[in-house]
Coordinates of C-alpha atoms in Angstrom, one line a residue:
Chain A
X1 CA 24.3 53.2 -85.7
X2 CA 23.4 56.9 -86.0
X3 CA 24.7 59.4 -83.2
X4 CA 22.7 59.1 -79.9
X5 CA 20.0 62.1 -79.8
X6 CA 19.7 63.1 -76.1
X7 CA 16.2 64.7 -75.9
X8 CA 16.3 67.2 -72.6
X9 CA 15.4 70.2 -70.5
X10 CA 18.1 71.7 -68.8
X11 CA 15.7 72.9 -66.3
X12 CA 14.6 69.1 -65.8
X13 CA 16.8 67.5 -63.0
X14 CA 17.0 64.1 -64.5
X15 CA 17.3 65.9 -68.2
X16 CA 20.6 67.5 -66.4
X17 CA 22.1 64.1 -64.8
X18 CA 21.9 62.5 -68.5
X19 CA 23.7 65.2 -70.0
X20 CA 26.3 65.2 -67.7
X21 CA 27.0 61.6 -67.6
X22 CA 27.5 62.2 -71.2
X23 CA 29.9 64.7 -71.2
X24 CA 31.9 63.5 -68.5
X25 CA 32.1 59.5 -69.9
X26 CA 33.2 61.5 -73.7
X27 CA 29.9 59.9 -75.0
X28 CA 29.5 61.5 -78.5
X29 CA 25.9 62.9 -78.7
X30 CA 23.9 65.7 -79.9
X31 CA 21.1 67.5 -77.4
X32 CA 18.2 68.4 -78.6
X33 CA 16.7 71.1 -76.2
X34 CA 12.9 70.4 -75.7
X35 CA 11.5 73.8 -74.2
X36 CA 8.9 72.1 -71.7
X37 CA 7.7 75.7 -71.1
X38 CA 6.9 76.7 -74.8
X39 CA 5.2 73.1 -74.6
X40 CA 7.6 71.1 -76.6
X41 CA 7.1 67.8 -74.9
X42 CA 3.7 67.9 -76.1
X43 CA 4.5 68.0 -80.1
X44 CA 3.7 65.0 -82.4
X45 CA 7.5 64.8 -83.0
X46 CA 8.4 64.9 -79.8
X47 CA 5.6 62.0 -78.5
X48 CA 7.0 60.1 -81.6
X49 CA 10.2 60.0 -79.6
X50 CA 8.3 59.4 -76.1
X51 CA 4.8 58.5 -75.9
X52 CA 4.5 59.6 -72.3
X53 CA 6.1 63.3 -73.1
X54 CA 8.2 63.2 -70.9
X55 CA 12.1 64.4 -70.6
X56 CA 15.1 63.1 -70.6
X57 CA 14.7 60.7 -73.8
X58 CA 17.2 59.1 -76.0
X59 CA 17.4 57.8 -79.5
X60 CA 20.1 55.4 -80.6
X61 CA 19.5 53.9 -83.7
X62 CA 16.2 52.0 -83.3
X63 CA 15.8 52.5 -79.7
X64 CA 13.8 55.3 -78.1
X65 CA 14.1 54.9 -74.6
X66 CA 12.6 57.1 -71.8
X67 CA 12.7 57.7 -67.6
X68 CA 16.0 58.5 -66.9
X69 CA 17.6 55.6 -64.9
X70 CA 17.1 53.2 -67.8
X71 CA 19.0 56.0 -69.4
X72 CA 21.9 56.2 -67.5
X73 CA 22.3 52.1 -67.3
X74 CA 21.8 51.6 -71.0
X75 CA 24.3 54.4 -72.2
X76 CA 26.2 52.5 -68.9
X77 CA 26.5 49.7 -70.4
X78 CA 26.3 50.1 -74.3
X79 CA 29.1 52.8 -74.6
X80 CA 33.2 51.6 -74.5
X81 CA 35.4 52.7 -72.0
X82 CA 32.9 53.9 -69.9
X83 CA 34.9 53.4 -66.1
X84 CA 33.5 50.8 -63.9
X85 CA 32.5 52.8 -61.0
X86 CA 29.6 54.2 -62.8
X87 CA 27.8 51.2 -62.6
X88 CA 29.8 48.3 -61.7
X89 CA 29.8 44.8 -63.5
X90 CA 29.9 42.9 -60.4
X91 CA 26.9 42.0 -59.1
X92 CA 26.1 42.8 -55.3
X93 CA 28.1 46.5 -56.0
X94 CA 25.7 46.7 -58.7
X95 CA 22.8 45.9 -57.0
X96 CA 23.5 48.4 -54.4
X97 CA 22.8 51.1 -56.6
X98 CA 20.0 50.0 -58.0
X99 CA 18.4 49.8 -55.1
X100 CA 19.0 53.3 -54.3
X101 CA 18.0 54.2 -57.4
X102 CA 14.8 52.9 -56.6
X103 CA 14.5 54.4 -53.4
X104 CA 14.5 57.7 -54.7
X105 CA 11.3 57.6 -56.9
X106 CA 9.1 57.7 -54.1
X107 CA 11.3 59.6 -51.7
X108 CA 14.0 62.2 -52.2
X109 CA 12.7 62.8 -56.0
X110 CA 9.2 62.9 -54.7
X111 CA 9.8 64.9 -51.4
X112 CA 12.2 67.7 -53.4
X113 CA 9.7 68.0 -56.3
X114 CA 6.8 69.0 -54.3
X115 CA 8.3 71.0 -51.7
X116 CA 9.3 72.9 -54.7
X117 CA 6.6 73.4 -56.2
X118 CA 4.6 74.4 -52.9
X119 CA 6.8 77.0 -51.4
X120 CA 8.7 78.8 -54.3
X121 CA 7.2 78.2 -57.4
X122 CA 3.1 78.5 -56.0
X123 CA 4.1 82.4 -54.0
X124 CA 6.5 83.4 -56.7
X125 CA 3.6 83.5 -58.7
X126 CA 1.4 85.4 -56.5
X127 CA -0.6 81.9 -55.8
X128 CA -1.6 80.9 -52.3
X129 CA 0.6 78.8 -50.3
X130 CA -0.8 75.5 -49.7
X131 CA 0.6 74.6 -46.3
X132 CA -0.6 71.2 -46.2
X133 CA 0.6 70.2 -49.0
X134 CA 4.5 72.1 -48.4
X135 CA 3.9 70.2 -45.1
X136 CA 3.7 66.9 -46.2
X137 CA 6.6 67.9 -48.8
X138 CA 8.3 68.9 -46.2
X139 CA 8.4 65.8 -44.2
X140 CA 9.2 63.1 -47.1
X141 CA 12.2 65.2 -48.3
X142 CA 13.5 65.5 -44.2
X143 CA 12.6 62.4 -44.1
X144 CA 14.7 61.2 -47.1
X145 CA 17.3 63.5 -46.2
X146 CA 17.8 61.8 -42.8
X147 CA 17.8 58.7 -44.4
X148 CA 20.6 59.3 -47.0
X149 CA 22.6 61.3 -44.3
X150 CA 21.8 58.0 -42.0
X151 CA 21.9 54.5 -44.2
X152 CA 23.0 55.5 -47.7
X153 CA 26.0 57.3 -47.0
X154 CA 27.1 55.1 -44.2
X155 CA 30.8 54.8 -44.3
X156 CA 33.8 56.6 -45.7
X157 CA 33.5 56.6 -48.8
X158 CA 32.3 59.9 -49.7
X159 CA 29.5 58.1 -52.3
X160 CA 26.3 56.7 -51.8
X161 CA 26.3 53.0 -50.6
X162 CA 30.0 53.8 -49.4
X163 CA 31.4 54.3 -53.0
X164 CA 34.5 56.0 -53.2
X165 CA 33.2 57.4 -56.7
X166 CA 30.6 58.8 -57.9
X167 CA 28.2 55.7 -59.4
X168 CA 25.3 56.6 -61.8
X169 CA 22.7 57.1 -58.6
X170 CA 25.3 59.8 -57.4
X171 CA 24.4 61.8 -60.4
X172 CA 20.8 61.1 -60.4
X173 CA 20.3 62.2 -56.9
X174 CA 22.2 65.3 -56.7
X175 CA 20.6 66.7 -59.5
X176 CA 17.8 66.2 -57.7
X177 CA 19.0 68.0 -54.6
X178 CA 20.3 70.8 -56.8
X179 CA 17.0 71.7 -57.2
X180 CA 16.5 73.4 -54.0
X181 CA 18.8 76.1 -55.3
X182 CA 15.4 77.9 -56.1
X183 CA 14.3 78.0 -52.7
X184 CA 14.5 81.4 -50.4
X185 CA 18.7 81.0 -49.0
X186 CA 16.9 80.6 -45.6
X187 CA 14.7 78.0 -46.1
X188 CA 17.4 75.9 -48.0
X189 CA 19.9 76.4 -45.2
X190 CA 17.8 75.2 -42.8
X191 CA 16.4 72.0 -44.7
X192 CA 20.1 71.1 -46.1
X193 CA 22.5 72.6 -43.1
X194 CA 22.0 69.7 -40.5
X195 CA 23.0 67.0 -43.0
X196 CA 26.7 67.4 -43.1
X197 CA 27.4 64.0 -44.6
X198 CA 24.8 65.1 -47.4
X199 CA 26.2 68.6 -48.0
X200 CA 30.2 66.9 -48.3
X201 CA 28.3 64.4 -50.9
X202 CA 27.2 67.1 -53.5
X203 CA 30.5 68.4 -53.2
X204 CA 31.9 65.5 -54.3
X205 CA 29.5 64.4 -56.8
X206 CA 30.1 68.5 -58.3
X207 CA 33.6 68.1 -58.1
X208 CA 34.0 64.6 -60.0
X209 CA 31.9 65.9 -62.9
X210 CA 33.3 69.5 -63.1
X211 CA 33.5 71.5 -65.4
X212 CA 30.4 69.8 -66.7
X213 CA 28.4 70.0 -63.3
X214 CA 28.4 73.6 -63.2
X215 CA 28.1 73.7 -67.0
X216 CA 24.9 71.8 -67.4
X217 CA 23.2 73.7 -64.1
X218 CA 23.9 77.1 -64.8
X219 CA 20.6 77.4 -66.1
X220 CA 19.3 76.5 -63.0
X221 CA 21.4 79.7 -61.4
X222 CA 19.9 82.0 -63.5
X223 CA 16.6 80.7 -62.5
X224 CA 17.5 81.1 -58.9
X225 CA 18.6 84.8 -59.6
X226 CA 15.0 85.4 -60.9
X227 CA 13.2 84.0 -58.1
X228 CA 15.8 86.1 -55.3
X229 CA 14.2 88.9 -57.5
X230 CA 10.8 88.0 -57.5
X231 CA 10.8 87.5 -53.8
X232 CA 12.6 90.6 -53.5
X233 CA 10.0 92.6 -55.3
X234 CA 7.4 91.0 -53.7
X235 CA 8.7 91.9 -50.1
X236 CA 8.9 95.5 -51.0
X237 CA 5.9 95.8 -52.8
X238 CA 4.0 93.9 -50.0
X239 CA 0.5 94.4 -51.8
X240 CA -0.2 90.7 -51.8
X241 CA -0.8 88.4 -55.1
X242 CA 0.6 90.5 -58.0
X243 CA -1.1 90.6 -61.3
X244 CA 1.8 91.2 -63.3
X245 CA 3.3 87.6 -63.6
X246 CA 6.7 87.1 -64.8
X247 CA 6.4 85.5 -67.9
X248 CA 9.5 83.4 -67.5
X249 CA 9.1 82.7 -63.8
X250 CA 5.1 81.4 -65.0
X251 CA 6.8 79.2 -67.6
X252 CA 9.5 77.7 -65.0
X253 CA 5.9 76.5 -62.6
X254 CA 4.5 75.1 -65.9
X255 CA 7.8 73.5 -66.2
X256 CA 7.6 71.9 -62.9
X257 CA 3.8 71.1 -63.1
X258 CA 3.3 69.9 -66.1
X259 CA 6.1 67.5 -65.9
X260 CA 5.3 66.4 -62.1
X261 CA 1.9 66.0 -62.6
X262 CA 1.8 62.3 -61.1
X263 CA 3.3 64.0 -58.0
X264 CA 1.5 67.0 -57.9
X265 CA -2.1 65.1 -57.6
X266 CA -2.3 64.4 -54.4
X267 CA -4.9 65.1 -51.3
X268 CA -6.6 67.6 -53.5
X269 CA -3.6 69.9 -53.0
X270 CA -3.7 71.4 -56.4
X271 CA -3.5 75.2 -57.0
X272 CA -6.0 77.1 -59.8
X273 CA -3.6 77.3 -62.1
X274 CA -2.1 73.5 -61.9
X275 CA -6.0 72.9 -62.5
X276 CA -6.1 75.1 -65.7
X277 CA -2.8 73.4 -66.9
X278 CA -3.9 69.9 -66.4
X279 CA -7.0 71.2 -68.3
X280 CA -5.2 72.8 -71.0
X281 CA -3.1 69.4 -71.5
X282 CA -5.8 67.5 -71.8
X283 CA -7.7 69.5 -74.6
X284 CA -4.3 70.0 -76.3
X285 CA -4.0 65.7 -76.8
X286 CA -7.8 65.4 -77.7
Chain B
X1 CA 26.0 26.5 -50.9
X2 CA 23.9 28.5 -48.5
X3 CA 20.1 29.0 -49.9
X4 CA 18.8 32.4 -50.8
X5 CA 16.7 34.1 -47.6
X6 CA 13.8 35.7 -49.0
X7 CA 12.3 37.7 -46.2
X8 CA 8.4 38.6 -47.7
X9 CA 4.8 38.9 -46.5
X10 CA 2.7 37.4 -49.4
X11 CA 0.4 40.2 -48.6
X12 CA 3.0 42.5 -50.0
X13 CA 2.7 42.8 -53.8
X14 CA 6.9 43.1 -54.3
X15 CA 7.2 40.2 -51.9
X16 CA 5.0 37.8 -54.2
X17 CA 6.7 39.1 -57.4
X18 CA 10.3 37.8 -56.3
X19 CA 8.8 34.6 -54.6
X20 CA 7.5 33.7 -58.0
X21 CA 10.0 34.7 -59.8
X22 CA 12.4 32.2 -57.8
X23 CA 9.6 29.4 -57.7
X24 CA 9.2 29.5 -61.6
X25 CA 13.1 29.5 -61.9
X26 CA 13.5 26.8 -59.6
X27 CA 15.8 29.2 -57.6
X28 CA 16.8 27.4 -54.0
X29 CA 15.1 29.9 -51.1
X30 CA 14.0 29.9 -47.4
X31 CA 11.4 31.9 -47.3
X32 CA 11.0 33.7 -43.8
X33 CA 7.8 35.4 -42.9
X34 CA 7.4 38.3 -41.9
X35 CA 3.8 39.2 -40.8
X36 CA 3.6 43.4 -41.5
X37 CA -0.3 43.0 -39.5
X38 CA 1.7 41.9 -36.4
X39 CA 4.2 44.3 -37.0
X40 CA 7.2 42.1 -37.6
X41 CA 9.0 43.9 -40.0
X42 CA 9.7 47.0 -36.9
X43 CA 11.4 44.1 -35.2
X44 CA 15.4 44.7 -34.6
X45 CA 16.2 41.7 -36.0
X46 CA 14.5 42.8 -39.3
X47 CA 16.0 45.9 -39.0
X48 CA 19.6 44.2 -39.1
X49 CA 18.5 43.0 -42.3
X50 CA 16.9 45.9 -44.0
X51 CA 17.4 48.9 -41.8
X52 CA 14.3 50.5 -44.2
X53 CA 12.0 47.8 -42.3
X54 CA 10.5 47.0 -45.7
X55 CA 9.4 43.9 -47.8
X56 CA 10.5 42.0 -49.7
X57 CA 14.6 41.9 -48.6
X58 CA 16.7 39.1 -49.2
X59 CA 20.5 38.0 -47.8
X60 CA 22.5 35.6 -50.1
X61 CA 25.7 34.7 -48.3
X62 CA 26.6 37.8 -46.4
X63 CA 24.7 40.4 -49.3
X64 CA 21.9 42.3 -48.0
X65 CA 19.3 43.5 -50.4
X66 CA 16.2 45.5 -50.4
X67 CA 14.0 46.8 -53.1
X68 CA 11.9 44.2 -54.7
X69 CA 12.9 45.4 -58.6
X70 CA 16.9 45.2 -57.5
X71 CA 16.4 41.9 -56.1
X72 CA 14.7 40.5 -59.3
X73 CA 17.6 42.1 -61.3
X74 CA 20.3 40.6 -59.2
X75 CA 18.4 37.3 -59.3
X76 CA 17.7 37.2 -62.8
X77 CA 21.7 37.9 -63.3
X78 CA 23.2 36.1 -60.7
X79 CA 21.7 32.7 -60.9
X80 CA 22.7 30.3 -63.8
X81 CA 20.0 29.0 -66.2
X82 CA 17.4 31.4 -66.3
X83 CA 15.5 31.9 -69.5
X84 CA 16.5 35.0 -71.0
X85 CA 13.1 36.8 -71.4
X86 CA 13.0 37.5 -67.7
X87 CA 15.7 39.6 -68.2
X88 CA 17.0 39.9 -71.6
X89 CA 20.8 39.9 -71.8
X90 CA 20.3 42.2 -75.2
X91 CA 20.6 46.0 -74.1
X92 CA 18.0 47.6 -76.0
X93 CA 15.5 44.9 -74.7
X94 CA 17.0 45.3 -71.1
X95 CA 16.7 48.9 -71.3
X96 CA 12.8 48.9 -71.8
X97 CA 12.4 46.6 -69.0
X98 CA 14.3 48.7 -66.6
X99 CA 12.3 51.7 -68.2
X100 CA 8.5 50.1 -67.5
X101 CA 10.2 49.6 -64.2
X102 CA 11.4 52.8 -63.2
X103 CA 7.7 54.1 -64.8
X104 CA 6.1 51.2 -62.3
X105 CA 7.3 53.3 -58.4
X106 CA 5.2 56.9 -59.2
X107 CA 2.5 55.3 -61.8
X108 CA 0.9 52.3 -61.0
X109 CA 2.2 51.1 -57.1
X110 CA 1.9 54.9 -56.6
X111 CA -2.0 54.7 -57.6
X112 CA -2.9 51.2 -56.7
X113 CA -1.5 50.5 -53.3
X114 CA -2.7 54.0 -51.9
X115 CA -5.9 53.4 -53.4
X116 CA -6.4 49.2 -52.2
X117 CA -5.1 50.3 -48.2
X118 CA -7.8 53.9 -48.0
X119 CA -10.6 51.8 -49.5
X120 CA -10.2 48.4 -47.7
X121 CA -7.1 47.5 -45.9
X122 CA -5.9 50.2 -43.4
X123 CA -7.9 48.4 -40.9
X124 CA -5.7 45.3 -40.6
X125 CA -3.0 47.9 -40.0
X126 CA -5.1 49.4 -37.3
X127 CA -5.4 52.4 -39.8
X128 CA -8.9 54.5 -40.4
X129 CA -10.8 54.4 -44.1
X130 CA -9.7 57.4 -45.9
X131 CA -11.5 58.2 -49.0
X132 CA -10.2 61.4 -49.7
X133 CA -6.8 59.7 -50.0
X134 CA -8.5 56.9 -52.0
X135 CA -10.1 59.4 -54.4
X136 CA -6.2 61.1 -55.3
X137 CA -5.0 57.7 -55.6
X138 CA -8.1 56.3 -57.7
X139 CA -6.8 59.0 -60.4
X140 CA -3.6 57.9 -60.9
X141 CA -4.2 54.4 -60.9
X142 CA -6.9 54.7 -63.5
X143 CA -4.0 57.1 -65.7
X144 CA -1.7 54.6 -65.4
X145 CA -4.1 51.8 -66.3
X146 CA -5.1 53.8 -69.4
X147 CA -1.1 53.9 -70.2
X148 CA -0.7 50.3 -69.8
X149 CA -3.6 49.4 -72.3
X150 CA -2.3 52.5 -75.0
X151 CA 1.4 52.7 -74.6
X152 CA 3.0 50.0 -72.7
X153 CA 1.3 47.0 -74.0
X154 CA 1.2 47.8 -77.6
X155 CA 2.2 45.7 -79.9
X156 CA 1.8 41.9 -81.0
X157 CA 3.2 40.6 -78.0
X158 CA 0.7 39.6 -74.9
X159 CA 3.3 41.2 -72.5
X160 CA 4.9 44.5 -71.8
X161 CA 7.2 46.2 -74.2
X162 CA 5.5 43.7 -76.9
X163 CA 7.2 41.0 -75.4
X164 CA 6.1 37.5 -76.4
X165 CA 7.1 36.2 -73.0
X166 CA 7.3 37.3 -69.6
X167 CA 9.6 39.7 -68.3
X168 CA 10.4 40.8 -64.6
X169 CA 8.3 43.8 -65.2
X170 CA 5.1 42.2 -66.1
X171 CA 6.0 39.9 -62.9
X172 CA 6.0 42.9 -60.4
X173 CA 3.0 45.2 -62.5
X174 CA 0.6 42.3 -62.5
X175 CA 1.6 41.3 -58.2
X176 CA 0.6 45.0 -57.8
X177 CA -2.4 45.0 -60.0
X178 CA -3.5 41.7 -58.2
X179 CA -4.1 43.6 -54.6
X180 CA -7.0 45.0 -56.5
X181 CA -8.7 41.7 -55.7
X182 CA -9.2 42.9 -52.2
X183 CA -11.2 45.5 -53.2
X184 CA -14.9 45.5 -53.7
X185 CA -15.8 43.9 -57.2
X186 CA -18.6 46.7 -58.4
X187 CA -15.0 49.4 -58.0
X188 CA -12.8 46.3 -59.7
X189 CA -15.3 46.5 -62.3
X190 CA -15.2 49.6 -62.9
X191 CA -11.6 50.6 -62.9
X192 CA -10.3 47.1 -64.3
X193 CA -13.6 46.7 -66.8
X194 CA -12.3 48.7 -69.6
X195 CA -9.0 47.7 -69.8
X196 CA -9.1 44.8 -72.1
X197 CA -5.3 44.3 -73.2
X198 CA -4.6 44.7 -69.2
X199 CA -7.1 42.0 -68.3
X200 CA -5.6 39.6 -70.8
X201 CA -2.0 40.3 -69.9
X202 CA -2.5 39.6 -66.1
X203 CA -4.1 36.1 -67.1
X204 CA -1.4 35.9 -69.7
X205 CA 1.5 36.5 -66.8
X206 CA -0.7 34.0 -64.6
X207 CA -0.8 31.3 -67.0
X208 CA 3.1 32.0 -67.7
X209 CA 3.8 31.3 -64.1
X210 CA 1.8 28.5 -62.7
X211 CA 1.2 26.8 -60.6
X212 CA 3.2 29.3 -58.5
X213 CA 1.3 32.6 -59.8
X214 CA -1.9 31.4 -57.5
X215 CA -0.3 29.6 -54.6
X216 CA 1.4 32.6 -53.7
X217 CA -1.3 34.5 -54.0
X218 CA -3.8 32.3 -51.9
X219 CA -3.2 34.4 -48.8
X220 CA -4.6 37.5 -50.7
X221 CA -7.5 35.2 -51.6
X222 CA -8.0 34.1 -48.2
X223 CA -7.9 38.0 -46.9
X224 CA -10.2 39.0 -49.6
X225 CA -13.0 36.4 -48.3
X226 CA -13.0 37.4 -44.7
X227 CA -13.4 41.3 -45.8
X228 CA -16.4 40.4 -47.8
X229 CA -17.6 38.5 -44.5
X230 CA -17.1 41.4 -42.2
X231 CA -18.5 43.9 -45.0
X232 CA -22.5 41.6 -45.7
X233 CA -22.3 40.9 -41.8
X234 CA -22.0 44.9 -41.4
X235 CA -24.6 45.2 -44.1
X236 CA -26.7 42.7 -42.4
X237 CA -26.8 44.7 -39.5
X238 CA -27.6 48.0 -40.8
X239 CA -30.7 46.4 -42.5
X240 CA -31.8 45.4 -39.0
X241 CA -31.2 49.0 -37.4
X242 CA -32.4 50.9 -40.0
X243 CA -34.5 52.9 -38.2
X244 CA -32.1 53.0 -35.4
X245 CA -28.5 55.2 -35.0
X246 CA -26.0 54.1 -37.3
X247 CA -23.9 50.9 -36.2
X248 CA -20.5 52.1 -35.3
X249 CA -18.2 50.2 -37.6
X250 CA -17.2 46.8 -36.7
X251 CA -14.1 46.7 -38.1

């Protein structure tokens, strides 16, 4: 069987938890960077690999596989010496996390992505703030954040379902949460700050997979760095939507909104530009 | 040996799925209602059992468990003597199950439930019509039907992944795809019509799974009937009042 081919986007938060389960189970693999914001996913290779163009994918040997829990369980399970706690052979542990994996499609992952998208990446670019929309955003990711801080990590165990390590939802969820990195200091202190149990969990998750925790996300720092500065300029400036959009900070929306777009449709809450893109995507297939 | 307790509404699309699943397996279950009309599932008793007060949960022994495409995994692997296409023991096979799956929560549930409770159910819940909400969710259940016929059921096979039998996947996707009964037939028409390969495959997973596939989903029948009674009595009485102020809805 040829080496597995990790297709991914650092900037892609289950892209990120793939890699790093790699890395830190000694899985032999070779990334191949898919640059959503040059519109890589879209390529006839690339749909070859995943006909829903999305990232993470893998290829090992005949199998293409796609959506990023099926990911983690496969390479889970197919891989030697991969230790138990990831995702445990016995049953009801087992099933445990894959419940929580399933959770978090319509909650955390959906509640982070689009309060995102509606306060950082929409103003960064000079757009108009939808408030409904970061409203509703708001409330699912509170309201999964309550929920982890209240029922998942019940217990001691520092984990999710009261694991005392990290299991493969651990990963998948941080790297969600990692996400609001992006967002203004402020607004990411007051969302995260009440949830103590939460904030001890990351810590743990980060420190179980260092060095390749911080490895892997350090593209998602240097994003942050851009948007303090955007914000910054935009502050001083104070002259409303600027014209002059930052090439890379335009690329990082398209990033978010191309590969959201399920989650982005919603209550008529797109902005101009998601409308263009959606646009653009659909005369690029025809 | 104490019997599986599958707590389910069978008006809940993840509740039929495992209720079949353990019907066509000949799995031993006490099924225990939960009515989510009369607002059972906020009951404390329900919440001791799934603190997310959500359907379908089940307890085996002292093990909780809640979401419906865990409890089909941990079904299909903890009972003895279930065929293996449910949930092939092979790991590339397994893998593209979990992966239509994990595709299933922000595609297809995401689009069709929304879009079956703004257009016709939110009144059993005591809920008002909302057809802004129905017109978001109309898109992406039509984008995800359009995925199923290219993409997920290509191939030879009559089921997902080209699968020549049924898998737990097309078990849950065709339960969801089945609340689309409830909704008026013209819109079925037109959102199911051109989706040949979809319309096969549901009467392929039916035909794979009866008796059970329709007895479980009777009560969905049933509902469907007495929401085309209250719609042709409402219509009835507009034709008599046309001149008149609009009826105030009756339902």
């Amino acid at each position: 069987m040829g080496k597995l081919k990790v297709y991914a986007d650092r900037m892609s938060q289950p892209s990120r938890a793939v890699l790093i389960f790699c890395r830190i189970s000694g899985i032999d693999f070779e990334e191949i960077k898919v640059d959503i914001s040059k519109g890589q996913h879209l390529s006839p290779d690339f749909t070859e690999v995943n006909p829903l163009q999305k990232v993470p994918a893998i290829v090992h040997g005949s199998l293409k596989l796609f959506e990023s829990h099926a990911i983690l369980v496969y390479l889970a399970s197919a891989f030697t010496g991969i230790a138990d706690h990831w995702y445990p052979t016995e049953l009801s542990r087992r099933a445990k996390i894959n419940s929580v994996m399933d959770w978090h499609h319509s909650n955390l992952r959906n509640g982070a992505v689009n309060y995102v998208i509606n306060t950082t990446l929409a103003p960064a670019l000079g757009r108009q703030l939808n408030p409904k929309a970061a409203t509703e955003a708001e409330n699912v990711l509170l309201s999964s954040l309550k929920t982890l801080e209240d029922i998942w990590l019940n217990g001691d165990g520092g984990f999710l379902c009261n694991g005392i390590q990290p299991s493969l939802a651990d990963l998948s969820m941080v790297c969600e949460l990692m996400q609001l990195e992006v967002l203004d200091e402020r607004d990411r202190s007051r969302i995260l700050s009440p949830y103590k149990k939460v904030l001890q969990w990351i810590e743990n998750t980060r420190t179980a997979t260092n060095p390749h925790f911080e490895e892997v996300h350090n593209i998602l720092y240097r994003a942050k760095k851009k948007f303090e500065q955007q914000r910054a300029r935009t502050a001083e400036t104070r002259t409303g939507p600027s014209n002059k959009v930052d090439e890379h900070l335009d690329s990082i929306c398209v990033i978010w909104m191309q590969s959201q777009d399920k989650v982005v449709l919603t209550e008529g809450n797109l902005c101009k530009r998601q409308e263009n893109l959606t646009a653009d995507t659909h005369q690029r297939k025809k | 040996m104490l019997k599986v307790k599958v707590y389910a509404d069978r008006m809940s699309q993840p509740s039929r799925a495992v209720i079949i699943f353990c019907k066509v397996n000949g799995i031993e279950f006490d099924e225990i209602k939960v009515e989510i009309s009369k607002r059972q599932h906020l009951s404390p008793e329900f919440a001791d059992i799934n603190p997310f007060k959500k359907l379908p949960a089940i307890v085996d022994g002292r093990f909780k468990l809640f979401e419906s495409h865990a409890i089909l995994i941990y079904l299909a692997s903890a009972f003895p003597g279930i065929p293996d296409h449910w949930y092939p023991a092979d790991l590339s096979r397994r893998a593209r199950v979990h992966s239509v799956l994990d595709w299933h929560h922000l595609n297809l549930r995401h689009g069709a439930a929304p879009f079956v409770l703004h257009t016709v159910l939110a009144p059993v819940f005591g809920l008002p019509l909302n057809p802004q909400a129905a017109a978001a969710a109309e898109k992406i259940l039509i984008s995800s039907l359009s995925k199923l016929e290219n993409i997920w059921l290509k191939g030879s096979g009559r089921y997902l992944l080209g699968g020549l039998q049924p898998s737990i996947a097309d078990l849950s996707l065709v339960c969801e795809i089945m609340q689309l009964e409830l909704v008026d037939e013209k819109d079925r028409e037109r959102i199911l019509g051109p989706h040949k390969k979809v319309q096969q495959w549901i009467e392929s997973t039916r035909n794979a799974t009866r008796p059970h596939f329709d007895e479980v989903h009777k009560v969905l029948y049933k509902v469907k009937e007495i929401i085309r009674a209250k719609q042709s009595n409402q219509g009835d009485g507009v034709m008599q009042s046309r001149t008149k102020a609009p009826l105030a809805s009756k339902m």
